[in-house]
DNA sequence: ATCATAACGGGACTCCTGTTCCATTAAGTC
DNA sequence: GACTTAATGGAACAGGAGTCCCGTTATGAT
C-alpha cells in the first residue's frame, strides 16, 4: 500500500508508481499471484528493486494499490430502458472482462491476493462496492417504472448478475460462454420480479 | 499431486499422506495460501521436509491432493419434498461451511491456489462437479413433480444457489448472514420456475 | 523369517527473496 | 539558479525455501 503522507507526489514518484503498477498487472496476468516476484516487477518497470520493497513492501501490498488504481478507472454505462436489457448489458460486460486473456487472469490473481491479506481484501471489497454502486441506479429506475417490486435492494440485484459468472471463473470452471451471461441476466431479472431481493 | 504408480500405498505411506494433508489444511486455514510453507507443513506433520517436496513438489501440488481428499469425503443429503425446501437446505449448508472459521478460510485458500496452477484448478473443478452432482437429483425430482419446467438444467440450478454465497466470500465481502442464504435459495427457485435455466 | 527395494529422514548445499547502507538524482522552495 | 531533502538506485548482505546425496526404515513378496 502507498504510504499516506507523500510529500513529493509529482513527477518521478508518479511515473514510478505507474510503471510499477503496469508491470505488476502484466506479471499477475501472465503468471498469477503465486508467480508475482517483486524483483521481476522492478526489472520490468525499469525501477530499482529497493524502491518497490520500500514503497509497497509485499506482493499483497502491491496488489492492494493496484486495486485502488483499478477502482479509480471507471467505465461508462448505457441504459436500455428495461431492467432485463440493462442486466443483460451488465452480464455481457462482466463476461467479456472475465473472458479477456489479460483481464480475466488479472481478476483471478487479485482475488487470490485478497484471500491472503486483510488490507488487500478491503481494497477488493471497495472496488466491487464502487462497481456495483455504478450499476445500482438502473435497478432503482426499474423500480420506479414498476418493473421490480418496491423495496427491492438494487445492489443485491447487480450482485446476483455477476455472482454466477464469478462462480464459474473461480470455482466450478464451467465455460463462460455468451449463454451463461444470458442466463445470469435472465435469472437475476426473474428473481427480482418474484421479489427475492426485497429487503 | 500424488505420483500415479505408487507401488507401496499401504501403512506408512498412507499415514504420511494423512498427517501431511492434515497439517497442510490447518496451515492453509490459519494463514492462507501465501503463508503455506512446506517446511512448516513437514514439521507439523512430523515428517521429513524431503518427503513433502518429493511427493507433492509444490504448494499448489499439495493443495491439489488435498482437494482430491476433500472430494472423496462426501456429505449426506436429505430431501424435504419441495424444490424451495431442498435449495434452502443446500444454501444454509453452504453458508455454514463458508462461515465456519476453519472451513471458510480453507476454501478461500484452496481457491486462491487453484488460480495459480492448472492442475490444482482441475482438482477444484472436479471437487465442485462432485458436490453439484450430489445435489442435482433434487432438481430432477422437482421437474418430475412439476415444480420446474421440463428441460431445466439441474446442475445450473444448484450452482445458482452457491454462486451468490461464493461471490460474497471471495469478491464483494458482504456478510454471509442467514438472510443471504435465504435470498440465494429464493432467487434460484424463482429463476428456475421462470424457466431461466431451461437449456 | 528373509530379502529386495520403495519410501522416508537428516544434513549439507545452492540460489533467490527480501533487507540494509549509502551514494545519487530530482522535486519543491526560495 | 541555488538549496534542502524526499525519493530512487546500486551493491553488499542475510536468511530461508527448495534441492541433492546417501544412509535408514519398513513394506510387500517369497
XYZ file of C-alpha atoms (C1' of nucleotides) in Angstrom:
458
model
C 0.000 0.000 0.000
C 1.175 3.540 -0.682
C 2.422 5.353 2.386
C -0.070 8.042 3.371
C 2.000 11.195 3.800
C 3.705 11.504 0.428
C 5.412 14.838 0.385
C 6.571 14.773 -3.227
C 3.906 13.051 -5.272
C 4.701 14.840 -8.549
C 6.849 13.874 -11.497
C 9.117 10.962 -10.798
C 7.128 9.398 -7.966
C 4.006 9.250 -10.138
C 5.949 7.848 -13.091
C 7.480 5.139 -10.898
C 4.078 4.184 -9.491
C 2.565 3.985 -12.960
C 5.401 1.869 -14.335
C 5.409 -0.473 -11.325
C 1.633 -0.993 -11.292
C 1.674 -1.637 -15.016
C 4.455 -4.221 -14.670
C 2.708 -5.810 -11.692
C -0.546 -6.100 -13.639
C 1.244 -7.678 -16.592
C 3.042 -10.171 -14.402
C -0.096 -11.079 -12.452
C -1.978 -11.671 -15.687
C 0.827 -13.843 -17.042
C 1.686 -15.981 -14.027
C -0.912 -15.452 -11.345
C -0.470 -14.281 -7.791
C 1.956 -17.026 -6.751
C 4.278 -16.030 -9.580
C 4.478 -12.378 -8.595
C 8.152 -11.726 -7.959
C 8.812 -8.172 -6.782
C 12.352 -8.244 -8.135
C 10.990 -9.035 -11.602
C 8.370 -6.320 -11.282
C 11.155 -3.853 -10.559
C 13.186 -5.050 -13.536
C 10.237 -4.784 -15.956
C 9.299 -1.366 -14.650
C 12.957 -0.317 -15.037
C 12.971 0.699 -11.419
C 15.233 -0.183 -8.510
C 14.274 -3.303 -6.574
C 14.714 -1.356 -3.356
C 12.088 1.172 -4.407
C 9.426 -1.489 -4.871
C 10.113 -3.089 -1.497
C 10.253 0.264 0.257
C 7.029 1.696 -1.160
C 4.826 -1.409 -1.333
C 6.535 -3.842 0.975
C 4.969 -7.061 -0.236
C 3.104 -8.702 -3.083
C -0.267 -8.216 -1.381
C 0.534 -4.563 -0.702
C 1.297 -4.037 -4.368
C -1.971 -5.703 -5.393
C -3.892 -3.551 -2.923
C -2.528 -0.407 -4.577
C -3.278 -1.846 -7.992
C -6.891 -2.272 -6.888
C -7.096 1.377 -5.862
C -5.948 2.254 -9.368
C -8.487 -0.140 -10.916
C -11.348 1.300 -8.856
C -10.446 4.826 -9.975
C -10.721 3.947 -13.675
C -14.480 3.968 -14.185
C -16.297 2.630 -17.239
C -19.260 4.412 -18.780
C -22.636 2.736 -18.654
C -25.584 2.897 -21.043
C -29.295 2.470 -20.269
C -31.512 0.368 -22.468
C -34.828 1.335 -20.906
C -35.717 -2.083 -19.491
C -34.399 -3.954 -16.472
C -33.679 -7.100 -18.452
C -31.906 -5.068 -21.115
C -29.684 -3.313 -18.573
C -28.891 -6.540 -16.720
C -28.024 -8.254 -19.994
C -25.679 -5.403 -20.880
C -24.055 -5.723 -17.481
C -23.777 -9.511 -17.677
C -22.134 -9.408 -21.092
C -19.761 -6.656 -19.961
C -18.683 -8.677 -16.929
C -18.393 -11.826 -19.013
C -16.237 -10.126 -21.638
C -13.974 -8.801 -18.901
C -13.532 -12.178 -17.257
C -13.022 -13.997 -20.559
C -10.414 -11.499 -21.742
C -6.977 -13.131 -21.593
C -5.326 -10.397 -19.582
C -8.253 -9.051 -17.571
C -9.566 -12.451 -16.538
C -6.200 -13.632 -15.302
C -5.710 -10.333 -13.520
C -9.024 -10.649 -11.691
C -8.215 -14.182 -10.633
C -4.844 -13.092 -9.318
C -6.225 -10.089 -7.493
C -8.883 -12.196 -5.794
C -6.257 -14.761 -4.819
C -4.159 -11.991 -3.280
C -7.169 -10.700 -1.347
C -7.664 -14.093 0.304
C -4.167 -13.801 1.773
C -4.244 -10.338 3.282
C -6.831 -8.236 5.099
C -5.802 -4.907 3.566
C -5.888 -6.273 0.063
C -9.308 -7.766 0.806
C -10.551 -4.359 1.964
C -9.312 -2.803 -1.281
C -11.056 -5.535 -3.280
C -14.332 -5.023 -1.442
C -14.102 -1.294 -2.058
C -13.518 -1.983 -5.740
C -16.661 -4.093 -6.024
C -18.691 -1.668 -3.906
C -17.761 1.009 -6.447
C -18.608 -1.117 -9.456
C -21.900 -2.373 -8.040
C -22.788 1.170 -6.991
C -22.309 2.371 -10.566
C -24.927 -0.077 -11.831
C -27.432 0.098 -8.991
C -29.261 3.147 -10.456
C -30.615 1.067 -13.336
C -32.458 -1.095 -10.795
C -33.768 1.963 -8.977
C -35.099 3.204 -12.295
C -36.724 -0.190 -12.921
C -38.491 0.015 -9.554
C -39.783 3.460 -10.496
C -41.028 2.087 -13.832
C -42.838 -0.672 -11.925
C -40.649 -3.452 -13.360
C -39.466 -4.513 -9.902
C -41.227 -4.639 -6.519
C -40.901 -1.642 -4.225
C -38.290 -2.409 -1.549
C -36.015 -4.340 -3.906
C -32.340 -3.915 -2.954
C -30.652 -2.603 -6.117
C -27.168 -3.706 -5.047
C -28.362 -7.240 -4.439
C -29.743 -7.438 -7.969
C -26.486 -6.296 -9.554
C -24.501 -8.738 -7.453
C -26.875 -11.512 -8.487
C -25.905 -10.923 -12.133
C -22.158 -11.107 -11.501
C -22.190 -13.945 -8.990
C -22.785 -16.886 -11.371
C -20.073 -15.601 -13.704
C -17.504 -15.293 -10.922
C -18.542 -18.699 -9.606
C -17.657 -20.185 -12.976
C -14.383 -18.276 -13.187
C -13.156 -19.175 -9.711
C -14.890 -22.325 -8.532
C -16.659 -24.606 -10.981
C -14.622 -23.852 -14.091
C -17.663 -24.146 -16.346
C -17.329 -22.247 -19.625
C -18.053 -18.521 -19.558
C -19.914 -18.533 -22.883
C -22.488 -15.997 -24.004
C -25.313 -18.285 -22.927
C -24.032 -18.188 -19.346
C -24.228 -14.382 -19.387
C -27.766 -14.540 -20.801
C -28.813 -16.990 -18.071
C -27.245 -14.829 -15.371
C -29.209 -11.792 -16.517
C -32.461 -13.715 -17.047
C -32.211 -15.436 -13.662
C -31.500 -12.189 -11.826
C -34.408 -10.482 -13.557
C -36.833 -13.321 -12.823
C -35.772 -13.454 -9.166
C -36.114 -9.680 -8.908
C -39.661 -9.705 -10.331
C -40.569 -12.506 -7.917
C -39.452 -10.310 -5.022
C -36.481 -12.412 -3.954
C -34.404 -9.271 -3.350
C -36.941 -7.298 -1.324
C -35.366 -6.268 1.958
C -0.109 -34.206 -6.767
C 0.476 -37.850 -5.840
C 2.627 -39.731 -8.314
C 0.491 -42.208 -10.246
C 2.309 -45.527 -9.934
C 2.514 -45.915 -6.174
C 3.800 -49.388 -5.557
C 3.507 -49.404 -1.773
C 0.453 -47.414 -0.805
C -0.148 -49.230 2.481
C 0.899 -48.465 6.032
C 3.484 -45.746 6.354
C 2.801 -44.046 3.023
C -0.873 -43.635 3.892
C -0.051 -42.366 7.395
C 2.372 -39.819 5.995
C -0.167 -38.601 3.464
C -2.838 -38.247 6.123
C -0.550 -36.352 8.505
C 0.737 -34.048 5.770
C -2.692 -33.236 4.340
C -3.998 -32.554 7.830
C -1.101 -30.213 8.605
C -1.479 -28.511 5.224
C -5.200 -27.951 5.827
C -4.535 -26.492 9.253
C -1.857 -24.158 7.961
C -3.971 -23.044 4.991
C -6.887 -22.264 7.288
C -4.635 -20.312 9.646
C -2.547 -18.269 7.231
C -3.974 -18.621 3.745
C -2.326 -19.859 0.596
C 0.501 -17.310 0.596
C 1.513 -18.466 4.073
C 1.784 -22.124 3.155
C 5.379 -23.074 3.946
C 6.162 -26.669 3.002
C 8.940 -26.882 5.571
C 6.462 -25.959 8.287
C 3.943 -28.458 6.952
C 6.603 -31.144 7.270
C 7.475 -30.085 10.799
C 3.843 -30.091 11.950
C 3.192 -33.445 10.319
C 6.359 -34.785 11.996
C 7.626 -35.826 8.598
C 10.858 -35.143 6.771
C 10.941 -31.989 4.666
C 12.393 -34.001 1.799
C 9.371 -36.295 1.756
C 6.944 -33.415 1.279
C 8.963 -31.932 -1.571
C 9.457 -35.323 -3.201
C 5.847 -36.438 -3.112
C 3.988 -33.185 -3.673
C 6.641 -30.913 -5.135
C 4.999 -27.561 -4.512
C 2.325 -25.755 -2.537
C -0.173 -25.987 -5.402
C 0.527 -29.704 -5.799
C -0.177 -30.241 -2.134
C -3.447 -28.324 -2.374
C -4.452 -30.357 -5.423
C -4.053 -33.576 -3.448
C -5.933 -32.043 -0.542
C -8.813 -31.355 -2.919
C -8.899 -34.981 -4.015
C -9.225 -35.915 -0.353
C -11.963 -33.319 0.163
C -13.931 -34.566 -2.844
C -13.768 -38.128 -1.538
C -15.333 -37.209 1.793
C -18.989 -36.929 0.835
C -21.710 -35.425 2.989
C -25.166 -36.995 3.260
C -28.114 -35.076 1.895
C -31.751 -35.004 2.987
C -34.838 -34.319 0.850
C -37.577 -32.018 2.083
C -40.120 -32.783 -0.663
C -40.168 -29.339 -2.253
C -37.657 -27.594 -4.516
C -37.513 -24.484 -2.361
C -37.049 -26.598 0.758
C -34.153 -28.527 -0.775
C -32.497 -25.400 -2.139
C -32.837 -23.705 1.250
C -31.204 -26.708 2.923
C -28.386 -26.543 0.420
C -27.936 -22.783 0.754
C -27.717 -22.957 4.543
C -25.293 -25.883 4.360
C -23.001 -23.974 2.003
C -23.302 -20.821 4.086
C -22.436 -22.645 7.293
C -19.400 -24.178 5.620
C -18.123 -20.848 4.317
C -18.784 -19.040 7.601
C -17.005 -21.692 9.667
C -13.674 -20.326 10.858
C -11.579 -23.214 9.600
C -13.621 -24.361 6.599
C -14.183 -20.879 5.202
C -10.511 -19.976 5.362
C -9.642 -23.325 3.829
C -11.972 -22.788 0.874
C -10.567 -19.338 0.263
C -7.029 -20.703 0.327
C -7.846 -23.608 -1.957
C -9.486 -21.325 -4.498
C -6.516 -18.984 -4.351
C -4.207 -21.922 -5.045
C -6.339 -23.003 -7.978
C -5.912 -19.610 -9.659
C -2.154 -20.175 -9.691
C -1.914 -23.647 -11.184
C -3.771 -25.567 -13.896
C -3.635 -28.943 -12.142
C -4.955 -27.522 -8.899
C -7.705 -25.779 -10.849
C -8.664 -29.119 -12.444
C -8.861 -30.719 -8.996
C -11.029 -27.857 -7.764
C -13.376 -28.136 -10.729
C -13.679 -31.871 -10.120
C -14.484 -31.175 -6.486
C -17.347 -28.833 -7.390
C -18.583 -31.128 -10.145
C -18.886 -33.837 -7.484
C -20.656 -31.613 -4.995
C -23.052 -30.147 -7.554
C -23.720 -33.630 -8.915
C -24.730 -34.817 -5.456
C -27.449 -32.183 -5.230
C -28.686 -32.216 -8.837
C -31.138 -35.106 -8.236
C -33.351 -32.921 -6.055
C -33.909 -30.659 -9.060
C -34.633 -33.637 -11.292
C -37.224 -34.738 -8.746
C -38.720 -31.240 -8.753
C -39.069 -31.356 -12.524
C -40.892 -34.693 -12.221
C -43.190 -33.177 -9.597
C -43.935 -30.322 -11.992
C -42.263 -27.691 -9.802
C -39.793 -26.764 -12.512
C -40.117 -26.552 -16.303
C -39.145 -29.584 -18.355
C -35.664 -29.061 -19.805
C -34.327 -27.259 -16.739
C -30.611 -27.945 -16.233
C -30.339 -29.340 -12.671
C -26.646 -28.506 -12.319
C -27.274 -24.906 -13.283
C -29.882 -24.565 -10.537
C -27.565 -25.901 -7.850
C -24.753 -23.638 -8.997
C -27.137 -20.685 -8.901
C -27.676 -21.300 -5.174
C -23.970 -21.384 -4.309
C -22.845 -18.590 -6.604
C -24.079 -15.578 -4.583
C -22.561 -17.021 -1.405
C -19.156 -17.545 -3.006
C -19.360 -14.103 -4.572
C -19.735 -12.638 -1.098
C -16.918 -14.761 0.314
C -14.405 -14.002 -2.417
C -15.322 -10.758 -4.136
C -17.714 -8.319 -2.513
C -17.079 -9.183 1.138
C -20.727 -8.632 2.070
C -21.804 -10.507 5.197
C -22.729 -14.167 4.821
C -25.701 -13.981 7.166
C -28.681 -16.305 7.189
C -30.718 -13.830 5.153
C -28.163 -14.078 2.337
C -28.658 -17.857 2.232
C -32.436 -17.437 2.179
C -32.185 -14.952 -0.680
C -29.852 -17.261 -2.617
C -32.333 -20.135 -2.367
C -35.391 -17.985 -3.075
C -33.746 -16.328 -6.085
C -32.628 -19.641 -7.564
C -36.094 -21.117 -7.122
C -37.846 -18.123 -8.670
C -35.458 -18.114 -11.635
C -35.956 -21.846 -12.087
C -39.749 -21.556 -12.120
C -39.476 -18.728 -14.641
C -37.502 -21.046 -16.921
C -34.204 -19.167 -16.738
C -32.279 -22.457 -16.583
C -34.003 -24.272 -19.432
C -31.378 -25.437 -21.880
C 11.935 -65.421 8.606
C 14.432 -63.454 4.762
C 15.114 -60.398 1.016
C 14.787 -56.614 -2.432
C 13.592 -52.131 -2.724
C 10.022 -48.409 -2.188
C 9.705 -44.748 0.660
C 11.397 -41.865 4.336
C 14.794 -38.732 7.033
C 18.730 -35.820 8.079
C 22.120 -32.706 6.782
C 24.800 -30.132 3.508
C 24.423 -27.129 -0.312
C 22.548 -23.614 -3.620
C 20.000 -19.999 -5.156
C 16.930 -16.449 -4.713
C 13.909 -13.349 -1.986
C 13.919 -9.515 0.886
C 16.860 -6.107 3.794
C 20.314 -2.675 4.794
C 23.526 1.011 3.730
C 24.931 4.790 1.426
C 25.668 7.443 -2.769
C 22.981 9.745 -6.425
C 19.069 12.065 -8.559
C 15.467 15.273 -8.932
C 11.118 17.541 -6.786
C 9.664 21.541 -4.469
C 11.036 26.112 -2.440
C 13.234 30.443 -2.203
C 19.708 29.179 -10.461
C 20.890 27.551 -5.755
C 19.466 24.808 -1.905
C 17.145 21.233 1.028
C 15.793 16.832 1.286
C 12.356 13.310 -0.484
C 12.850 9.620 -3.245
C 15.398 6.497 -6.016
C 19.179 3.085 -7.322
C 23.085 0.000 -6.848
C 25.690 -3.221 -4.228
C 26.602 -5.978 -0.497
C 24.457 -8.886 2.909
C 21.434 -12.270 5.455
C 18.043 -15.691 5.839
C 15.228 -19.139 4.215
C 12.992 -22.007 0.570
C 13.856 -25.802 -2.266
C 17.384 -29.497 -3.952
C 20.666 -33.215 -3.607
C 23.006 -37.067 -1.627
C 23.121 -41.013 0.826
C 22.146 -43.753 4.853
C 17.983 -45.780 7.303
C 13.391 -47.714 7.802
C 9.666 -50.609 6.849
C 6.534 -52.581 3.118
C 5.207 -56.364 0.316
C 6.688 -60.672 -1.780
C 8.678 -65.234 -1.379
